[in-house]
Amino acid sequence: QKEVEQNSGPLSVPEGAIASLNCTYSDRGSQSFFWYRQYSGKSPELIMFIYSNGDKEDGRFTAQLNKASQYVSLLIRDSQPSDSATYLCAVNWKRGGSYIPTFGRGTSLIVHP
Amino acid sequence: SQTIHQWPATLVQPVGSPLSLECTVEGTSNPNLYWYRQAAGRGLQLLFYSIGIGQISSEVPQNLSASRPQDRQFILSSKKLLLSDSGFYLCAWKATSTGELFFGEGSRLTVL
């Protein structure tokens, strides 16, 4: 059973702080990792993807991947109230000739003014 | 550019009634398509995926079924709904270059 684990939260941070979201996965063979943001009642939308060990930065967001420890994290700098949402970690497992996206349960982030 | 649509957006159905949710994709050919369900306060559970017309893989045993009658059409169905079928249903297609998913607007189903 392929698993993606996230702390459901909520994670509460003050405006302007760094929010740190973590995710672990069970399959060492996984190659691609994704962070999605989902506002209440809406569909998820991609924030970032990462394939290689290390950090990947995009604006206020940084994804970090450590394949040896099987975790991937998302840092949000200068958090804003508009960042309040559920953040979903996804891992694409290889099955036959396809890569199947599997999601964690999501971490609820609350950024308070 | 690619777009994905699903409907209906909201529906309330009695237990034992049938269900049909439809999803269509525009602007791409032979997309990999997915149906997910999100129960209240939960993550996305993969229900079905399809890599081509008539090719459906089921992830969990349940009273739902899926069909792909055309390249860019994916349908989720049930003959008799259960209370546990309530949730937010999401259709998605996967970009082959990056592996990211693009989601439809979602269909919120309440079974009473």
Coordinates of C-alpha atoms in Angstrom, one line a residue:
Chain A
Q1 CA 0.0 0.0 0.0
K2 CA 1.5 3.3 -1.1
E3 CA 1.0 6.0 1.5
V4 CA 1.5 9.7 1.7
E5 CA 1.3 11.1 5.2
Q6 CA 0.7 14.7 6.4
N7 CA -0.2 16.2 9.7
S8 CA -3.8 17.4 9.3
G9 CA -3.2 20.5 11.5
P10 CA -4.4 23.1 11.7
L11 CA -1.1 24.9 11.5
S12 CA -1.6 28.5 12.7
V13 CA 1.0 31.1 12.0
P14 CA 1.0 34.9 12.3
E15 CA 1.1 37.1 9.2
G16 CA 4.7 37.5 8.0
A17 CA 6.0 34.3 9.5
I18 CA 7.3 31.2 7.8
A19 CA 4.9 28.3 7.5
S20 CA 6.5 24.9 7.3
L21 CA 4.5 22.0 5.9
N22 CA 5.7 18.4 5.9
C23 CA 4.9 15.2 4.0
T24 CA 6.4 11.7 4.1
Y25 CA 5.9 8.9 1.6
S26 CA 6.4 5.2 1.7
D27 CA 7.7 4.2 -1.7
R28 CA 11.4 4.8 -2.2
G29 CA 11.0 4.5 -5.9
S30 CA 8.9 7.6 -6.2
Q31 CA 10.3 10.2 -8.6
S32 CA 7.9 13.2 -8.7
F33 CA 6.4 15.2 -5.9
F34 CA 3.8 17.9 -5.9
W35 CA 2.2 20.5 -3.6
Y36 CA -1.3 21.6 -4.2
R37 CA -3.3 24.3 -2.5
Q38 CA -7.0 23.9 -2.0
Y39 CA -9.3 26.7 -0.8
S40 CA -12.5 25.7 1.0
G41 CA -15.0 24.4 -1.4
K42 CA -12.7 24.7 -4.4
S43 CA -10.6 22.4 -6.5
P44 CA -6.9 21.9 -5.8
E45 CA -4.4 23.9 -7.8
L46 CA -0.7 23.3 -8.2
I47 CA 1.8 25.3 -6.3
M48 CA 5.1 23.5 -7.1
F49 CA 6.5 20.2 -8.2
I50 CA 10.0 18.9 -7.4
Y51 CA 11.9 15.9 -8.8
S52 CA 15.4 16.2 -7.4
N53 CA 16.9 16.2 -3.9
G54 CA 17.4 19.7 -2.5
D55 CA 15.5 22.9 -2.6
K56 CA 13.4 24.5 -5.3
E57 CA 12.3 28.1 -4.9
D58 CA 9.4 29.9 -6.6
G59 CA 8.6 33.3 -5.2
R60 CA 7.6 33.0 -1.5
F61 CA 7.4 29.2 -1.8
T62 CA 10.3 26.7 -1.4
A63 CA 9.9 22.9 -1.8
Q64 CA 12.4 20.7 -0.2
L65 CA 13.0 17.0 -1.1
N66 CA 15.0 14.4 0.7
K67 CA 14.6 11.0 -1.0
A68 CA 16.9 9.2 1.5
S69 CA 14.6 10.2 4.4
Q70 CA 11.5 10.0 2.1
Y71 CA 10.1 13.4 3.0
V72 CA 9.1 16.5 1.1
S73 CA 8.3 19.8 2.6
L74 CA 6.9 23.2 1.6
L75 CA 8.0 26.5 3.1
I76 CA 5.9 29.6 2.7
R77 CA 7.8 32.8 3.6
D78 CA 6.1 36.0 4.6
S79 CA 2.8 34.2 5.1
Q80 CA -0.3 36.1 4.2
P81 CA -3.9 35.6 5.3
S82 CA -4.7 34.7 1.7
D83 CA -2.4 31.7 2.1
S84 CA -4.9 30.2 4.5
A85 CA -6.0 27.0 2.8
T86 CA -5.4 23.2 2.9
Y87 CA -2.1 22.1 1.4
L88 CA -2.1 18.7 -0.3
C89 CA 1.1 16.7 -0.9
A90 CA 1.0 14.3 -3.8
V91 CA 3.4 11.6 -5.0
N92 CA 3.2 9.9 -8.4
W93 CA 3.7 6.2 -8.0
K94 CA 4.7 4.1 -11.0
R95 CA 2.3 1.3 -11.8
G96 CA 2.9 -0.6 -15.0
G97 CA 3.5 2.1 -17.6
S98 CA 1.6 4.8 -15.7
Y99 CA 2.4 7.2 -12.9
I100 CA -0.6 7.4 -10.5
P101 CA -1.0 10.5 -8.4
T102 CA -1.6 9.7 -4.7
F103 CA -2.5 12.4 -2.2
G104 CA -2.0 12.9 1.5
R105 CA -4.9 14.1 3.6
G106 CA -3.7 17.6 3.6
T107 CA -2.6 20.2 6.2
S108 CA -4.8 23.0 7.0
L109 CA -2.9 26.3 7.3
I110 CA -4.3 29.4 9.1
V111 CA -2.5 32.7 8.8
H112 CA -3.8 35.2 11.2
P113 CA -3.3 38.9 11.0
Chain B
S1 CA -4.9 25.9 -24.0
Q2 CA -6.3 23.0 -22.1
T3 CA -9.5 23.2 -20.1
I4 CA -11.5 20.7 -18.1
H5 CA -15.1 20.9 -17.2
Q6 CA -17.3 18.7 -15.0
W7 CA -21.0 18.8 -14.2
P8 CA -23.3 19.1 -12.4
A9 CA -21.6 21.3 -9.8
T10 CA -24.0 20.4 -7.0
L11 CA -26.6 17.6 -6.6
V12 CA -28.7 16.2 -3.8
Q13 CA -29.8 12.6 -4.3
P14 CA -31.8 10.1 -2.3
V15 CA -30.3 6.8 -1.2
G16 CA -30.7 4.2 -3.9
S17 CA -31.0 6.6 -6.8
P18 CA -28.6 6.6 -9.8
L19 CA -25.8 8.9 -10.4
S20 CA -24.0 10.3 -13.5
L21 CA -21.2 12.8 -13.3
E22 CA -19.5 13.9 -16.5
C23 CA -16.2 15.4 -17.3
T24 CA -14.7 16.7 -20.6
V25 CA -11.3 18.0 -21.5
E26 CA -10.5 20.4 -24.3
G27 CA -7.3 21.2 -26.0
T28 CA -5.4 18.0 -25.6
S29 CA -5.5 14.5 -27.1
N30 CA -5.4 11.1 -25.3
P31 CA -5.2 12.6 -21.8
N32 CA -4.8 10.5 -18.7
L33 CA -8.0 11.1 -16.8
Y34 CA -8.8 10.6 -13.1
W35 CA -11.8 10.6 -10.8
Y36 CA -11.1 11.4 -7.1
R37 CA -13.5 11.7 -4.2
Q38 CA -12.9 14.0 -1.2
A39 CA -15.0 13.3 1.9
A40 CA -15.6 16.1 4.4
G41 CA -12.3 16.9 6.1
R42 CA -10.4 14.2 4.2
G43 CA -7.8 14.0 1.4
L44 CA -8.4 13.0 -2.2
Q45 CA -9.2 9.3 -2.7
L46 CA -8.5 8.0 -6.2
L47 CA -11.5 6.1 -7.5
F48 CA -10.7 5.5 -11.2
Y49 CA -8.2 6.4 -13.8
S50 CA -8.1 5.9 -17.6
I51 CA -5.2 6.0 -20.0
G52 CA -7.4 5.7 -23.1
I53 CA -10.8 5.1 -24.6
G54 CA -12.5 2.1 -22.9
Q55 CA -9.5 1.6 -20.6
I56 CA -10.6 2.0 -17.0
S57 CA -8.7 1.0 -13.8
S58 CA -10.5 0.9 -10.5
E59 CA -8.7 1.7 -7.3
V60 CA -11.3 0.8 -4.7
P61 CA -14.2 -1.7 -4.6
Q62 CA -17.4 0.1 -4.3
N63 CA -20.7 0.7 -6.0
L64 CA -19.3 3.2 -8.5
S65 CA -18.3 2.7 -12.0
A66 CA -16.5 4.8 -14.7
S67 CA -16.6 4.8 -18.4
R68 CA -14.6 6.6 -21.2
P69 CA -16.7 6.5 -24.3
Q70 CA -14.7 9.2 -26.1
D71 CA -11.1 10.3 -25.9
R72 CA -11.8 13.4 -23.9
Q73 CA -14.9 12.3 -21.9
F74 CA -14.9 10.6 -18.6
I75 CA -18.1 9.6 -16.8
L76 CA -18.6 8.4 -13.2
S77 CA -21.8 6.5 -12.5
S78 CA -23.7 4.6 -9.9
K79 CA -26.8 2.5 -10.1
K80 CA -27.7 2.9 -6.5
L81 CA -26.2 5.5 -4.3
L82 CA -25.3 5.0 -0.6
L83 CA -25.0 7.5 2.1
S84 CA -21.3 7.0 2.1
D85 CA -21.1 8.2 -1.5
S86 CA -21.5 11.8 -0.3
G87 CA -18.5 13.9 -1.1
F88 CA -16.7 16.3 -3.4
Y89 CA -15.9 14.5 -6.7
L90 CA -13.1 15.8 -8.8
C91 CA -12.1 15.0 -12.3
A92 CA -8.6 15.7 -13.4
W93 CA -6.2 15.2 -16.3
K94 CA -2.5 14.8 -16.0
A95 CA 0.1 16.7 -18.0
T96 CA 2.5 14.2 -19.5
S97 CA 5.5 16.6 -19.4
T98 CA 5.3 17.4 -15.7
G99 CA 3.0 14.9 -14.1
E100 CA 0.9 17.7 -12.5
L101 CA -2.9 17.4 -12.3
F102 CA -5.4 19.9 -13.6
F103 CA -8.7 19.6 -11.9
G104 CA -12.3 20.4 -12.9
E105 CA -14.5 22.6 -10.8
G106 CA -15.8 19.6 -8.8
S107 CA -19.2 18.1 -8.2
R108 CA -20.5 18.2 -4.6
L109 CA -22.8 15.2 -4.0
T110 CA -25.0 14.9 -1.0
V111 CA -26.9 11.6 -0.5
L112 CA -29.8 11.8 1.9

